């Protein structure tokens, strides 16, 4: 496995790890029912930076469509005809080893590489709403409860985030260009 990965989606966790691992822009935990899942925008060798993705249902359609930080797709991240939204208002962060330990390793719905079109649209939205993005980092998990780092510790990540967003967007645009020629 390479140290840096991008554009991955995870869905199936071990049952004992069914607690919420993401927050919304107000700092509230995002309920972890079946229609919410993380979309990994960036894996470094020791951290995971992820957004919340969810299936759009009748009961959340109006509020989801009204949120300007959502990117809405008619096909989900797996390519199925299922409308989804990826929320770009919050980047959640977790130690990579801890994140990977929550998910069933050999499940085909985990560590799934999404397509370049989804990724480019999401990265553009992140760049467009950059000044509005909130950051929440998991400190540790103990007895089925997530402990979050204090805001001051997370601030250092935001300080450098615009640079890695630019680098990733540039890398993926170049990769897309190169793929046309090979």
CSV table of C-alpha atoms in Angstrom, one decimal:
chain,number,residue,atom,x,y,z
A,1,UNK,CA,0.0,0.0,0.0
A,2,UNK,CA,1.3,3.4,-0.9
A,3,UNK,CA,1.8,6.1,1.7
A,4,UNK,CA,-0.4,8.6,0.0
A,5,UNK,CA,-3.9,7.8,-1.4
A,6,UNK,CA,-6.8,9.9,-2.6
A,7,UNK,CA,-10.5,9.5,-3.6
A,8,UNK,CA,-11.5,6.5,-1.5
A,9,UNK,CA,-14.8,5.6,0.0
A,10,UNK,CA,-15.5,3.4,3.0
A,11,UNK,CA,-18.9,2.0,4.0
A,12,UNK,CA,-18.7,-1.3,6.0
A,13,UNK,CA,-17.5,-1.1,9.6
A,14,UNK,CA,-17.2,-3.8,12.2
A,15,UNK,CA,-20.4,-3.8,14.3
A,16,UNK,CA,-18.6,-2.9,17.5
A,17,UNK,CA,-17.4,0.3,15.8
A,18,UNK,CA,-20.8,1.7,14.7
A,19,UNK,CA,-20.4,5.0,16.6
A,20,UNK,CA,-20.2,8.3,14.8
A,21,UNK,CA,-16.8,9.4,13.5
A,22,UNK,CA,-17.6,12.6,11.8
A,23,UNK,CA,-19.0,16.0,12.8
A,24,UNK,CA,-21.1,18.6,11.0
A,25,UNK,CA,-20.3,22.3,10.6
A,26,UNK,CA,-21.9,23.0,13.9
A,27,UNK,CA,-19.8,20.5,15.7
A,28,UNK,CA,-22.6,17.9,16.1
A,29,UNK,CA,-21.9,14.3,15.6
A,30,UNK,CA,-23.2,12.9,12.3
A,31,UNK,CA,-25.5,9.9,13.0
A,32,UNK,CA,-23.9,6.8,11.5
A,33,UNK,CA,-27.0,5.1,10.1
A,34,UNK,CA,-26.5,3.2,6.8
A,35,UNK,CA,-26.8,6.3,4.5
A,36,UNK,CA,-23.8,8.2,6.0
A,37,UNK,CA,-20.2,7.2,5.2
A,38,UNK,CA,-16.8,8.8,4.9
A,39,UNK,CA,-15.3,9.9,1.6
A,40,UNK,CA,-11.5,10.1,2.0
A,41,UNK,CA,-10.1,13.0,0.1
A,42,UNK,CA,-6.5,12.3,1.2
A,43,UNK,CA,-4.6,9.6,3.1
A,44,UNK,CA,-1.1,10.6,4.2
A,45,UNK,CA,1.2,8.0,5.8
A,46,UNK,CA,-0.3,8.7,9.2
A,47,UNK,CA,-3.5,10.8,8.8
A,48,UNK,CA,-6.8,10.4,7.0
A,49,UNK,CA,-8.7,13.5,5.9
A,50,UNK,CA,-12.4,12.7,5.1
A,51,UNK,CA,-15.7,14.3,4.2
A,52,UNK,CA,-19.2,13.0,5.0
A,53,UNK,CA,-21.1,11.4,2.1
A,54,UNK,CA,-24.7,10.4,2.3
A,55,UNK,CA,-27.5,8.9,0.3
A,56,UNK,CA,-30.2,11.5,-0.5
A,57,UNK,CA,-33.5,10.2,0.8
A,58,UNK,CA,-37.0,11.8,0.8
A,59,UNK,CA,-36.6,12.9,4.4
A,60,UNK,CA,-33.3,14.8,3.8
A,61,UNK,CA,-33.7,15.9,0.2
A,62,UNK,CA,-34.8,19.5,0.9
A,63,UNK,CA,-32.1,20.4,3.5
A,64,UNK,CA,-29.4,18.6,1.6
A,65,UNK,CA,-30.2,20.4,-1.7
A,66,UNK,CA,-30.3,23.8,0.1
A,67,UNK,CA,-26.8,23.4,1.6
A,68,UNK,CA,-24.4,25.2,-0.7
A,69,UNK,CA,-21.4,23.2,0.7
A,70,UNK,CA,-22.9,19.9,-0.6
A,71,UNK,CA,-21.9,18.4,-3.9
A,72,UNK,CA,-24.8,16.3,-5.3
A,73,UNK,CA,-24.4,13.5,-7.7
A,74,UNK,CA,-27.0,11.4,-9.5
A,75,UNK,CA,-24.7,8.4,-9.4
A,76,UNK,CA,-23.1,7.4,-6.1
A,77,UNK,CA,-19.4,7.0,-5.5
A,78,UNK,CA,-19.6,3.3,-6.5
A,79,UNK,CA,-21.2,4.2,-9.8
A,80,UNK,CA,-24.7,3.0,-8.9
A,81,UNK,CA,-27.9,5.0,-9.8
A,82,UNK,CA,-28.3,6.4,-6.3
A,83,UNK,CA,-28.4,10.1,-5.6
A,84,UNK,CA,-25.8,11.2,-3.0
A,85,UNK,CA,-24.3,14.3,-1.5
A,86,UNK,CA,-20.8,14.9,-0.3
A,87,UNK,CA,-20.6,17.6,2.2
A,88,UNK,CA,-17.6,19.9,1.9
A,89,UNK,CA,-18.2,22.1,5.0
A,90,UNK,CA,-16.1,19.9,7.3
A,91,UNK,CA,-12.9,18.0,6.9
A,92,UNK,CA,-12.7,15.3,9.6
A,93,UNK,CA,-9.3,13.9,10.5
A,94,UNK,CA,-8.2,10.7,12.1
A,95,UNK,CA,-5.0,8.7,12.6
A,96,UNK,CA,-4.8,6.4,9.6
A,97,UNK,CA,-4.2,3.2,11.6
A,98,UNK,CA,-7.2,3.9,13.8
A,99,UNK,CA,-9.4,4.8,10.8
A,100,UNK,CA,-8.4,1.6,9.0
A,101,UNK,CA,-9.0,-0.5,12.1
A,102,UNK,CA,-12.7,0.5,12.1
A,103,UNK,CA,-13.5,-0.9,8.7
A,104,UNK,CA,-13.8,-4.5,7.5
A,105,UNK,CA,-10.5,-5.0,5.6
A,106,UNK,CA,-11.6,-7.3,2.7
A,107,UNK,CA,-15.1,-5.8,2.1
A,108,UNK,CA,-15.4,-4.5,-1.5
A,109,UNK,CA,-17.3,-1.4,-0.3
A,110,UNK,CA,-14.2,-0.3,1.7
A,111,UNK,CA,-11.0,1.3,0.3
A,112,UNK,CA,-13.0,1.7,-2.9
A,113,UNK,CA,-11.3,3.9,-5.5
A,114,UNK,CA,-13.7,6.4,-6.9
A,115,UNK,CA,-13.5,7.9,-10.3
A,116,UNK,CA,-11.7,11.1,-11.3
A,117,UNK,CA,-14.8,13.0,-12.2
A,118,UNK,CA,-16.3,12.8,-8.7
A,119,UNK,CA,-13.0,13.7,-7.2
A,120,UNK,CA,-12.3,16.7,-9.3
A,121,UNK,CA,-15.8,18.1,-8.7
A,122,UNK,CA,-15.4,17.6,-4.9
A,123,UNK,CA,-11.9,19.1,-4.8
A,124,UNK,CA,-13.1,22.2,-6.8
A,125,UNK,CA,-16.0,22.6,-4.3
A,126,UNK,CA,-13.5,22.3,-1.4
A,127,UNK,CA,-11.4,25.0,-2.9
A,128,UNK,CA,-14.4,27.2,-3.5
A,129,UNK,CA,-15.7,27.0,0.1
A,130,UNK,CA,-12.2,26.9,1.7
A,131,UNK,CA,-12.7,29.8,4.0
A,132,UNK,CA,-15.9,28.2,5.4
A,133,UNK,CA,-14.4,24.8,6.1
A,134,UNK,CA,-14.3,23.6,9.7
A,135,UNK,CA,-11.8,20.9,10.9
A,136,UNK,CA,-12.4,18.3,13.5
A,137,UNK,CA,-9.8,15.7,14.5
A,138,UNK,CA,-10.3,12.5,16.4
A,139,UNK,CA,-7.9,12.3,19.3
A,140,UNK,CA,-8.7,8.7,20.3
A,141,UNK,CA,-11.5,6.1,20.7
A,142,UNK,CA,-12.1,4.5,24.1
A,143,UNK,CA,-14.9,2.2,25.2
A,144,UNK,CA,-16.9,3.0,22.0
A,145,UNK,CA,-16.6,6.8,22.5
A,146,UNK,CA,-14.7,9.2,20.3
A,147,UNK,CA,-12.7,11.9,21.9
A,148,UNK,CA,-12.0,14.9,19.8
A,149,UNK,CA,-9.0,17.2,19.8
A,150,UNK,CA,-9.4,20.8,21.0
A,151,UNK,CA,-9.8,23.5,18.4
A,152,UNK,CA,-6.3,25.0,18.9
A,153,UNK,CA,-4.6,21.7,18.1
A,154,UNK,CA,-6.6,21.4,14.8
A,155,UNK,CA,-5.9,25.0,13.8
A,156,UNK,CA,-2.4,24.1,12.7
A,157,UNK,CA,-3.8,21.7,10.1
A,158,UNK,CA,-6.1,24.4,8.6
A,159,UNK,CA,-3.2,26.7,8.3
A,160,UNK,CA,-1.5,24.3,5.8
A,161,UNK,CA,-4.7,22.9,4.2
A,162,UNK,CA,-5.0,25.3,1.3
A,163,UNK,CA,-1.5,24.3,0.1
A,164,UNK,CA,-2.3,20.6,0.1
A,165,UNK,CA,-5.7,21.2,-1.5
A,166,UNK,CA,-3.9,23.1,-4.3
A,167,UNK,CA,-1.3,20.3,-4.6
A,168,UNK,CA,-3.9,17.6,-4.8
A,169,UNK,CA,-6.1,19.4,-7.3
A,170,UNK,CA,-3.0,20.1,-9.5
A,171,UNK,CA,-1.9,16.4,-9.2
A,172,UNK,CA,-5.2,15.0,-10.2
A,173,UNK,CA,-5.7,17.5,-13.1
A,174,UNK,CA,-2.3,16.4,-14.4
A,175,UNK,CA,-3.1,12.7,-13.9
A,176,UNK,CA,-6.4,13.2,-15.8
A,177,UNK,CA,-4.4,14.9,-18.7
A,178,UNK,CA,-1.8,12.1,-18.8
A,179,UNK,CA,-4.5,9.4,-18.8
A,180,UNK,CA,-5.9,10.8,-22.0
A,181,UNK,CA,-2.5,10.1,-23.7
A,182,UNK,CA,-2.0,6.5,-22.5
